[in-house]
């Protein structure tokens, strides 16, 4: 391997992951395609993560570590690591997930067919209980492998990636470094939607893309203190912005078809009911009357008014949600949300199954 120009660079922010980092780095070190470097970015982690990073750097010459002087968050850590990248392609991997041994090999093989600006791959959502026992696994992947050679073809496919939840993540993609640097796009410091904002900005300049219908990335969802398990008061505001960003992107592209509006409208309704059930959490400090008023206010927003007529229900649970919401039946919407919250609280594995049944 030419140490000055590895083919892949992996930028990995590290913070508070001492319990998982060893497993993560083992999965990286085991890659069958070995021409890569790893830039570990210690975001001033308070646990043993910095020591684990240092130990790996000593035993694997492909790894380096940046110890940041103060905690700046995920986006800042990614941005701090990117200038040190020496590879042709960069992979922003999370430090508490794992990857199959042939992930980089799969990506490299696709790039032999089409040297694309970005490669997208699927994932396995894996749910663990508090004891660390794997309870459920759900594959999330494109219908088929695609090689797209023009901006128009890429843009037509983006909405299908978003429908599959594959557009928003940064860690299920490998980006061409030169293209990324020329775009000037960086990660913004914003909770929950930093990845989708990054991708929306970057994909405006993407001219080619490979989409792999494989699932080599293991997205490990644990019942612990991670961001996705915390209560976020502005959960819906942020996710409504996500829908708005993609909608505006398609308008700017001149490609906002009825299919695009339908897909985004359905996503909007799912986020709304997710927010409604979250508002049943005592941490929301909302009573029934306040939840009712909150829902009334959503009907008045420009985004809701624009998308409401485009909703097309599919799947038994979603049909109930969509019909109640489109009919303006607020009591039924609140009852459905309360029921979802009860199931999520008492039977989290059942809830995760229901989430997959769109």
mmCIF file of N, CA and C in Angstrom, residues 102-198:
data_model
loop_
_atom_site.group_PDB
_atom_site.id
_atom_site.type_symbol
_atom_site.label_atom_id
_atom_site.label_comp_id
_atom_site.label_asym_id
_atom_site.label_seq_id
_atom_site.Cartn_x
_atom_site.Cartn_y
_atom_site.Cartn_z
ATOM 1 N N UNK A 102 -16.187 -7.185 4.007
ATOM 2 C CA UNK A 102 -16.047 -6.897 2.572
ATOM 3 C C UNK A 102 -16.719 -5.594 2.161
ATOM 4 N N UNK A 103 -17.028 -4.717 3.088
ATOM 5 C CA UNK A 103 -17.693 -3.458 2.714
ATOM 6 C C UNK A 103 -16.848 -2.660 1.726
ATOM 7 N N UNK A 104 -15.600 -2.382 2.075
ATOM 8 C CA UNK A 104 -14.749 -1.591 1.192
ATOM 9 C C UNK A 104 -14.505 -2.314 -0.130
ATOM 10 N N UNK A 105 -14.426 -3.621 -0.083
ATOM 11 C CA UNK A 105 -14.227 -4.401 -1.302
ATOM 12 C C UNK A 105 -15.433 -4.248 -2.237
ATOM 13 N N UNK A 106 -16.632 -4.261 -1.661
ATOM 14 C CA UNK A 106 -17.841 -4.075 -2.461
ATOM 15 C C UNK A 106 -17.859 -2.696 -3.112
ATOM 16 N N UNK A 107 -17.525 -1.688 -2.321
ATOM 17 C CA UNK A 107 -17.517 -0.319 -2.845
ATOM 18 C C UNK A 107 -16.471 -0.180 -3.948
ATOM 19 N N UNK A 108 -15.286 -0.703 -3.706
ATOM 20 C CA UNK A 108 -14.210 -0.616 -4.706
ATOM 21 C C UNK A 108 -14.622 -1.311 -6.005
ATOM 22 N N UNK A 109 -15.269 -2.470 -5.893
ATOM 23 C CA UNK A 109 -15.702 -3.191 -7.090
ATOM 24 C C UNK A 109 -16.694 -2.351 -7.895
ATOM 25 N N UNK A 110 -17.575 -1.657 -7.213
ATOM 26 C CA UNK A 110 -18.550 -0.808 -7.916
ATOM 27 C C UNK A 110 -17.846 0.355 -8.614
ATOM 28 N N UNK A 111 -16.792 0.859 -7.993
ATOM 29 C CA UNK A 111 -16.065 1.988 -8.567
ATOM 30 C C UNK A 111 -15.225 1.566 -9.772
ATOM 31 N N UNK A 112 -14.942 0.290 -9.898
ATOM 32 C CA UNK A 112 -14.280 -0.209 -11.098
ATOM 33 C C UNK A 112 -15.234 -0.148 -12.289
ATOM 34 N N UNK A 113 -16.531 -0.226 -12.010
ATOM 35 C CA UNK A 113 -17.549 -0.123 -13.059
ATOM 36 C C UNK A 113 -17.837 1.333 -13.375
ATOM 37 N N UNK A 114 -17.996 2.146 -12.328
ATOM 38 C CA UNK A 114 -18.340 3.560 -12.490
ATOM 39 C C UNK A 114 -17.639 4.356 -11.405
ATOM 40 N N UNK A 115 -16.656 5.159 -11.756
ATOM 41 C CA UNK A 115 -15.911 5.959 -10.788
ATOM 42 C C UNK A 115 -16.799 7.149 -10.376
ATOM 43 N N UNK A 116 -17.770 6.874 -9.515
ATOM 44 C CA UNK A 116 -18.846 7.806 -9.197
ATOM 45 C C UNK A 116 -18.438 8.835 -8.147
ATOM 46 N N UNK A 117 -19.243 9.895 -8.053
ATOM 47 C CA UNK A 117 -19.032 10.913 -7.028
ATOM 48 C C UNK A 117 -19.438 10.415 -5.645
ATOM 49 N N UNK A 118 -20.327 9.434 -5.606
ATOM 50 C CA UNK A 118 -20.778 8.889 -4.324
ATOM 51 C C UNK A 118 -21.251 7.457 -4.522
ATOM 52 N N UNK A 119 -21.017 6.626 -3.519
ATOM 53 C CA UNK A 119 -21.516 5.248 -3.509
ATOM 54 C C UNK A 119 -22.396 5.090 -2.277
ATOM 55 N N UNK A 120 -23.599 4.566 -2.488
ATOM 56 C CA UNK A 120 -24.569 4.368 -1.398
ATOM 57 C C UNK A 120 -24.764 2.874 -1.193
ATOM 58 N N UNK A 121 -24.742 2.439 0.065
ATOM 59 C CA UNK A 121 -24.995 1.027 0.352
ATOM 60 C C UNK A 121 -26.053 0.910 1.447
ATOM 61 N N UNK A 122 -26.596 -0.284 1.583
ATOM 62 C CA UNK A 122 -27.646 -0.525 2.558
ATOM 63 C C UNK A 122 -27.097 -0.831 3.934
ATOM 64 N N UNK A 123 -28.010 -1.142 4.841
ATOM 65 C CA UNK A 123 -27.635 -1.357 6.236
ATOM 66 C C UNK A 123 -28.540 -2.384 6.887
ATOM 67 N N UNK A 124 -28.080 -2.867 8.012
ATOM 68 C CA UNK A 124 -28.901 -3.700 8.883
ATOM 69 C C UNK A 124 -29.188 -2.905 10.147
ATOM 70 N N UNK A 125 -30.460 -2.620 10.410
ATOM 71 C CA UNK A 125 -30.840 -2.020 11.687
ATOM 72 C C UNK A 125 -30.915 -3.144 12.712
ATOM 73 N N UNK A 126 -30.084 -3.074 13.732
ATOM 74 C CA UNK A 126 -30.030 -4.147 14.727
ATOM 75 C C UNK A 126 -30.358 -3.572 16.099
ATOM 76 N N UNK A 127 -31.391 -4.112 16.707
ATOM 77 C CA UNK A 127 -31.897 -3.604 17.977
ATOM 78 C C UNK A 127 -31.413 -4.486 19.135
ATOM 79 N N UNK A 128 -30.775 -3.842 20.112
ATOM 80 C CA UNK A 128 -30.250 -4.540 21.285
ATOM 81 C C UNK A 128 -30.997 -4.073 22.538
ATOM 82 N N UNK A 129 -31.212 -5.010 23.459
ATOM 83 C CA UNK A 129 -31.845 -4.624 24.718
ATOM 84 C C UNK A 129 -30.794 -4.114 25.706
ATOM 85 N N UNK A 130 -31.237 -3.797 26.920
ATOM 86 C CA UNK A 130 -30.321 -3.216 27.913
ATOM 87 C C UNK A 130 -29.202 -4.178 28.309
ATOM 88 N N UNK A 131 -29.438 -5.466 28.131
ATOM 89 C CA UNK A 131 -28.421 -6.459 28.475
ATOM 90 C C UNK A 131 -27.433 -6.684 27.336
ATOM 91 N N UNK A 132 -27.639 -5.963 26.221
ATOM 92 C CA UNK A 132 -26.742 -6.123 25.083
ATOM 93 C C UNK A 132 -27.072 -7.305 24.206
ATOM 94 N N UNK A 133 -28.276 -7.841 24.351
ATOM 95 C CA UNK A 133 -28.696 -8.994 23.561
ATOM 96 C C UNK A 133 -29.403 -8.510 22.292
ATOM 97 N N UNK A 134 -28.979 -9.025 21.142
ATOM 98 C CA UNK A 134 -29.599 -8.674 19.882
ATOM 99 C C UNK A 134 -31.007 -9.259 19.824
ATOM 100 N N UNK A 135 -31.996 -8.385 19.638
ATOM 101 C CA UNK A 135 -33.384 -8.818 19.637
ATOM 102 C C UNK A 135 -33.980 -8.892 18.231
ATOM 103 N N UNK A 136 -33.618 -7.941 17.388
ATOM 104 C CA UNK A 136 -34.201 -7.915 16.050
ATOM 105 C C UNK A 136 -33.228 -7.312 15.040
ATOM 106 N N UNK A 137 -33.363 -7.746 13.795
ATOM 107 C CA UNK A 137 -32.554 -7.208 12.706
ATOM 108 C C UNK A 137 -33.454 -6.934 11.510
ATOM 109 N N UNK A 138 -33.323 -5.741 10.947
ATOM 110 C CA UNK A 138 -34.115 -5.370 9.772
ATOM 111 C C UNK A 138 -33.180 -4.858 8.675
ATOM 112 N N UNK A 139 -33.214 -5.473 7.493
ATOM 113 C CA UNK A 139 -32.405 -4.966 6.382
ATOM 114 C C UNK A 139 -33.059 -3.753 5.732
ATOM 115 N N UNK A 140 -32.233 -2.785 5.381
ATOM 116 C CA UNK A 140 -32.702 -1.595 4.667
ATOM 117 C C UNK A 140 -31.777 -1.404 3.464
ATOM 118 N N UNK A 141 -32.320 -1.598 2.281
ATOM 119 C CA UNK A 141 -31.471 -1.539 1.084
ATOM 120 C C UNK A 141 -32.299 -1.163 -0.131
ATOM 121 N N UNK A 142 -31.611 -0.694 -1.159
ATOM 122 C CA UNK A 142 -32.257 -0.393 -2.435
ATOM 123 C C UNK A 142 -32.755 -1.692 -3.069
ATOM 124 N N UNK A 143 -33.727 -1.542 -3.970
ATOM 125 C CA UNK A 143 -34.305 -2.719 -4.625
ATOM 126 C C UNK A 143 -33.274 -3.467 -5.470
ATOM 127 N N UNK A 144 -32.389 -2.715 -6.123
ATOM 128 C CA UNK A 144 -31.386 -3.342 -6.973
ATOM 129 C C UNK A 144 -30.168 -2.435 -7.060
ATOM 130 N N UNK A 145 -29.044 -3.010 -7.484
ATOM 131 C CA UNK A 145 -27.823 -2.230 -7.679
ATOM 132 C C UNK A 145 -27.963 -1.375 -8.930
ATOM 133 N N UNK A 146 -27.539 -0.102 -8.809
ATOM 134 C CA UNK A 146 -27.657 0.840 -9.917
ATOM 135 C C UNK A 146 -26.329 1.540 -10.156
ATOM 136 N N UNK A 147 -26.029 1.782 -11.412
ATOM 137 C CA UNK A 147 -24.897 2.616 -11.804
ATOM 138 C C UNK A 147 -25.463 3.793 -12.595
ATOM 139 N N UNK A 148 -25.354 4.971 -12.026
ATOM 140 C CA UNK A 148 -25.975 6.160 -12.609
ATOM 141 C C UNK A 148 -24.885 7.113 -13.069
ATOM 142 N N UNK A 149 -24.967 7.537 -14.329
ATOM 143 C CA UNK A 149 -23.861 8.252 -14.961
ATOM 144 C C UNK A 149 -24.140 9.726 -15.230
ATOM 145 N N UNK A 150 -25.362 10.189 -14.952
ATOM 146 C CA UNK A 150 -25.700 11.591 -15.230
ATOM 147 C C UNK A 150 -26.378 12.219 -14.017
ATOM 148 N N UNK A 151 -26.296 13.548 -13.885
ATOM 149 C CA UNK A 151 -26.992 14.221 -12.776
ATOM 150 C C UNK A 151 -28.493 13.957 -12.795
ATOM 151 N N UNK A 152 -29.082 13.886 -13.978
ATOM 152 C CA UNK A 152 -30.529 13.663 -14.085
ATOM 153 C C UNK A 152 -30.915 12.299 -13.521
ATOM 154 N N UNK A 153 -30.136 11.279 -13.846
ATOM 155 C CA UNK A 153 -30.422 9.936 -13.334
ATOM 156 C C UNK A 153 -30.235 9.880 -11.819
ATOM 157 N N UNK A 154 -29.193 10.546 -11.321
ATOM 158 C CA UNK A 154 -28.970 10.599 -9.871
ATOM 159 C C UNK A 154 -30.157 11.241 -9.185
ATOM 160 N N UNK A 155 -30.616 12.354 -9.696
ATOM 161 C CA UNK A 155 -31.695 13.101 -9.053
ATOM 162 C C UNK A 155 -33.017 12.353 -9.087
ATOM 163 N N UNK A 156 -33.253 11.606 -10.143
ATOM 164 C CA UNK A 156 -34.469 10.791 -10.177
ATOM 165 C C UNK A 156 -34.455 9.704 -9.115
ATOM 166 N N UNK A 157 -33.256 9.234 -8.759
ATOM 167 C CA UNK A 157 -33.152 8.137 -7.796
ATOM 168 C C UNK A 157 -33.149 8.613 -6.349
ATOM 169 N N UNK A 158 -32.750 9.849 -6.101
ATOM 170 C CA UNK A 158 -32.621 10.347 -4.732
ATOM 171 C C UNK A 158 -33.916 10.173 -3.932
ATOM 172 N N UNK A 159 -35.062 10.442 -4.543
ATOM 173 C CA UNK A 159 -36.325 10.343 -3.797
ATOM 174 C C UNK A 159 -36.605 8.907 -3.363
ATOM 175 N N UNK A 160 -36.152 7.953 -4.145
ATOM 176 C CA UNK A 160 -36.342 6.547 -3.759
ATOM 177 C C UNK A 160 -35.388 6.167 -2.618
ATOM 178 N N UNK A 161 -34.206 6.782 -2.603
ATOM 179 C CA UNK A 161 -33.312 6.594 -1.460
ATOM 180 C C UNK A 161 -33.946 7.181 -0.197
ATOM 181 N N UNK A 162 -34.539 8.358 -0.325
ATOM 182 C CA UNK A 162 -35.186 8.990 0.832
ATOM 183 C C UNK A 162 -36.363 8.159 1.325
ATOM 184 N N UNK A 163 -37.105 7.587 0.410
ATOM 185 C CA UNK A 163 -38.240 6.739 0.782
ATOM 186 C C UNK A 163 -37.777 5.533 1.586
ATOM 187 N N UNK A 164 -36.582 5.045 1.282
ATOM 188 C CA UNK A 164 -36.009 3.892 1.988
ATOM 189 C C UNK A 164 -35.208 4.303 3.225
ATOM 190 N N UNK A 165 -35.152 5.600 3.516
ATOM 191 C CA UNK A 165 -34.349 6.198 4.603
ATOM 192 C C UNK A 165 -32.848 6.132 4.328
ATOM 193 N N UNK A 166 -32.459 5.950 3.064
ATOM 194 C CA UNK A 166 -31.046 5.794 2.728
ATOM 195 C C UNK A 166 -30.379 7.106 2.308
ATOM 196 N N UNK A 167 -31.155 8.149 2.074
ATOM 197 C CA UNK A 167 -30.581 9.409 1.607
ATOM 198 C C UNK A 167 -29.951 10.207 2.744
ATOM 199 N N UNK A 168 -30.573 10.200 3.889
ATOM 200 C CA UNK A 168 -30.191 11.117 4.957
ATOM 201 C C UNK A 168 -28.897 10.800 5.677
ATOM 202 N N UNK A 169 -28.524 9.545 5.780
ATOM 203 C CA UNK A 169 -27.322 9.180 6.529
ATOM 204 C C UNK A 169 -26.049 9.585 5.783
ATOM 205 N N UNK A 170 -25.014 9.925 6.547
ATOM 206 C CA UNK A 170 -23.686 10.125 5.954
ATOM 207 C C UNK A 170 -22.883 8.833 5.995
ATOM 208 N N UNK A 171 -23.153 7.972 6.981
ATOM 209 C CA UNK A 171 -22.306 6.798 7.194
ATOM 210 C C UNK A 171 -22.645 5.615 6.289
ATOM 211 N N UNK A 172 -23.678 5.717 5.451
ATOM 212 C CA UNK A 172 -23.940 4.640 4.490
ATOM 213 C C UNK A 172 -23.517 5.056 3.086
ATOM 214 N N UNK A 173 -22.554 5.982 3.035
ATOM 215 C CA UNK A 173 -22.066 6.483 1.759
ATOM 216 C C UNK A 173 -20.546 6.626 1.782
ATOM 217 N N UNK A 174 -19.966 6.504 0.611
ATOM 218 C CA UNK A 174 -18.557 6.818 0.416
ATOM 219 C C UNK A 174 -18.502 7.926 -0.633
ATOM 220 N N UNK A 175 -17.832 9.025 -0.299
ATOM 221 C CA UNK A 175 -17.835 10.224 -1.137
ATOM 222 C C UNK A 175 -16.487 10.392 -1.843
ATOM 223 N N UNK A 176 -16.541 10.836 -3.098
ATOM 224 C CA UNK A 176 -15.294 11.136 -3.810
ATOM 225 C C UNK A 176 -14.693 12.420 -3.244
ATOM 226 N N UNK A 177 -13.476 12.340 -2.767
ATOM 227 C CA UNK A 177 -12.859 13.443 -2.025
ATOM 228 C C UNK A 177 -12.734 14.701 -2.866
ATOM 229 N N UNK A 178 -12.272 14.554 -4.099
ATOM 230 C CA UNK A 178 -12.098 15.734 -4.943
ATOM 231 C C UNK A 178 -13.430 16.453 -5.163
ATOM 232 N N UNK A 179 -14.467 15.671 -5.424
ATOM 233 C CA UNK A 179 -15.790 16.245 -5.641
ATOM 234 C C UNK A 179 -16.297 16.948 -4.385
ATOM 235 N N UNK A 180 -16.053 16.331 -3.237
ATOM 236 C CA UNK A 180 -16.507 16.915 -1.980
ATOM 237 C C UNK A 180 -15.766 18.207 -1.674
ATOM 238 N N UNK A 181 -14.473 18.205 -1.907
ATOM 239 C CA UNK A 181 -13.687 19.422 -1.656
ATOM 240 C C UNK A 181 -14.099 20.547 -2.605
ATOM 241 N N UNK A 182 -14.348 20.211 -3.865
ATOM 242 C CA UNK A 182 -14.758 21.233 -4.826
ATOM 243 C C UNK A 182 -16.128 21.806 -4.486
ATOM 244 N N UNK A 183 -16.980 21.003 -3.876
ATOM 245 C CA UNK A 183 -18.325 21.471 -3.524
ATOM 246 C C UNK A 183 -18.297 22.477 -2.373
ATOM 247 N N UNK A 184 -17.266 22.354 -1.508
ATOM 248 C CA UNK A 184 -17.175 23.233 -0.348
ATOM 249 C C UNK A 184 -18.149 22.901 0.758
ATOM 250 N N UNK A 185 -18.843 21.786 0.651
ATOM 251 C CA UNK A 185 -19.852 21.406 1.644
ATOM 252 C C UNK A 185 -19.175 20.886 2.909
ATOM 253 N N UNK A 186 -19.666 21.331 4.067
ATOM 254 C CA UNK A 186 -19.192 20.846 5.363
ATOM 255 C C UNK A 186 -20.398 20.477 6.204
ATOM 256 N N UNK A 187 -20.144 19.768 7.283
ATOM 257 C CA UNK A 187 -21.218 19.401 8.201
ATOM 258 C C UNK A 187 -21.576 20.588 9.091
ATOM 259 N N UNK A 188 -22.867 20.861 9.197
ATOM 260 C CA UNK A 188 -23.340 21.938 10.066
ATOM 261 C C UNK A 188 -23.591 21.396 11.468
ATOM 262 N N UNK A 189 -23.416 22.250 12.449
ATOM 263 C CA UNK A 189 -23.653 21.848 13.829
ATOM 264 C C UNK A 189 -25.127 22.027 14.148
ATOM 265 N N UNK A 190 -25.892 20.957 13.950
ATOM 266 C CA UNK A 190 -27.326 20.978 14.216
ATOM 267 C C UNK A 190 -27.743 19.576 14.643
ATOM 268 N N UNK A 191 -28.603 19.475 15.608
ATOM 269 C CA UNK A 191 -29.014 18.187 16.156
ATOM 270 C C UNK A 191 -29.857 17.406 15.161
ATOM 271 N N UNK A 192 -29.601 16.134 15.066
ATOM 272 C CA UNK A 192 -30.436 15.143 14.383
ATOM 273 C C UNK A 192 -30.371 15.174 12.860
ATOM 274 N N UNK A 193 -30.343 16.364 12.253
ATOM 275 C CA UNK A 193 -30.455 16.422 10.790
ATOM 276 C C UNK A 193 -29.184 16.927 10.116
ATOM 277 N N UNK A 194 -28.041 16.822 10.804
ATOM 278 C CA UNK A 194 -26.796 17.282 10.186
ATOM 279 C C UNK A 194 -26.449 16.471 8.943
ATOM 280 N N UNK A 195 -26.773 15.179 8.949
ATOM 281 C CA UNK A 195 -26.440 14.333 7.806
ATOM 282 C C UNK A 195 -27.274 14.685 6.575
ATOM 283 N N UNK A 196 -28.584 14.852 6.761
ATOM 284 C CA UNK A 196 -29.427 15.145 5.609
ATOM 285 C C UNK A 196 -29.106 16.519 5.041
ATOM 286 N N UNK A 197 -28.777 17.486 5.888
ATOM 287 C CA UNK A 197 -28.411 18.808 5.379
ATOM 288 C C UNK A 197 -27.118 18.722 4.553
ATOM 289 N N UNK A 198 -26.192 17.915 5.026
ATOM 290 C CA UNK A 198 -24.940 17.703 4.304
ATOM 291 C C UNK A 198 -25.204 17.086 2.938
#
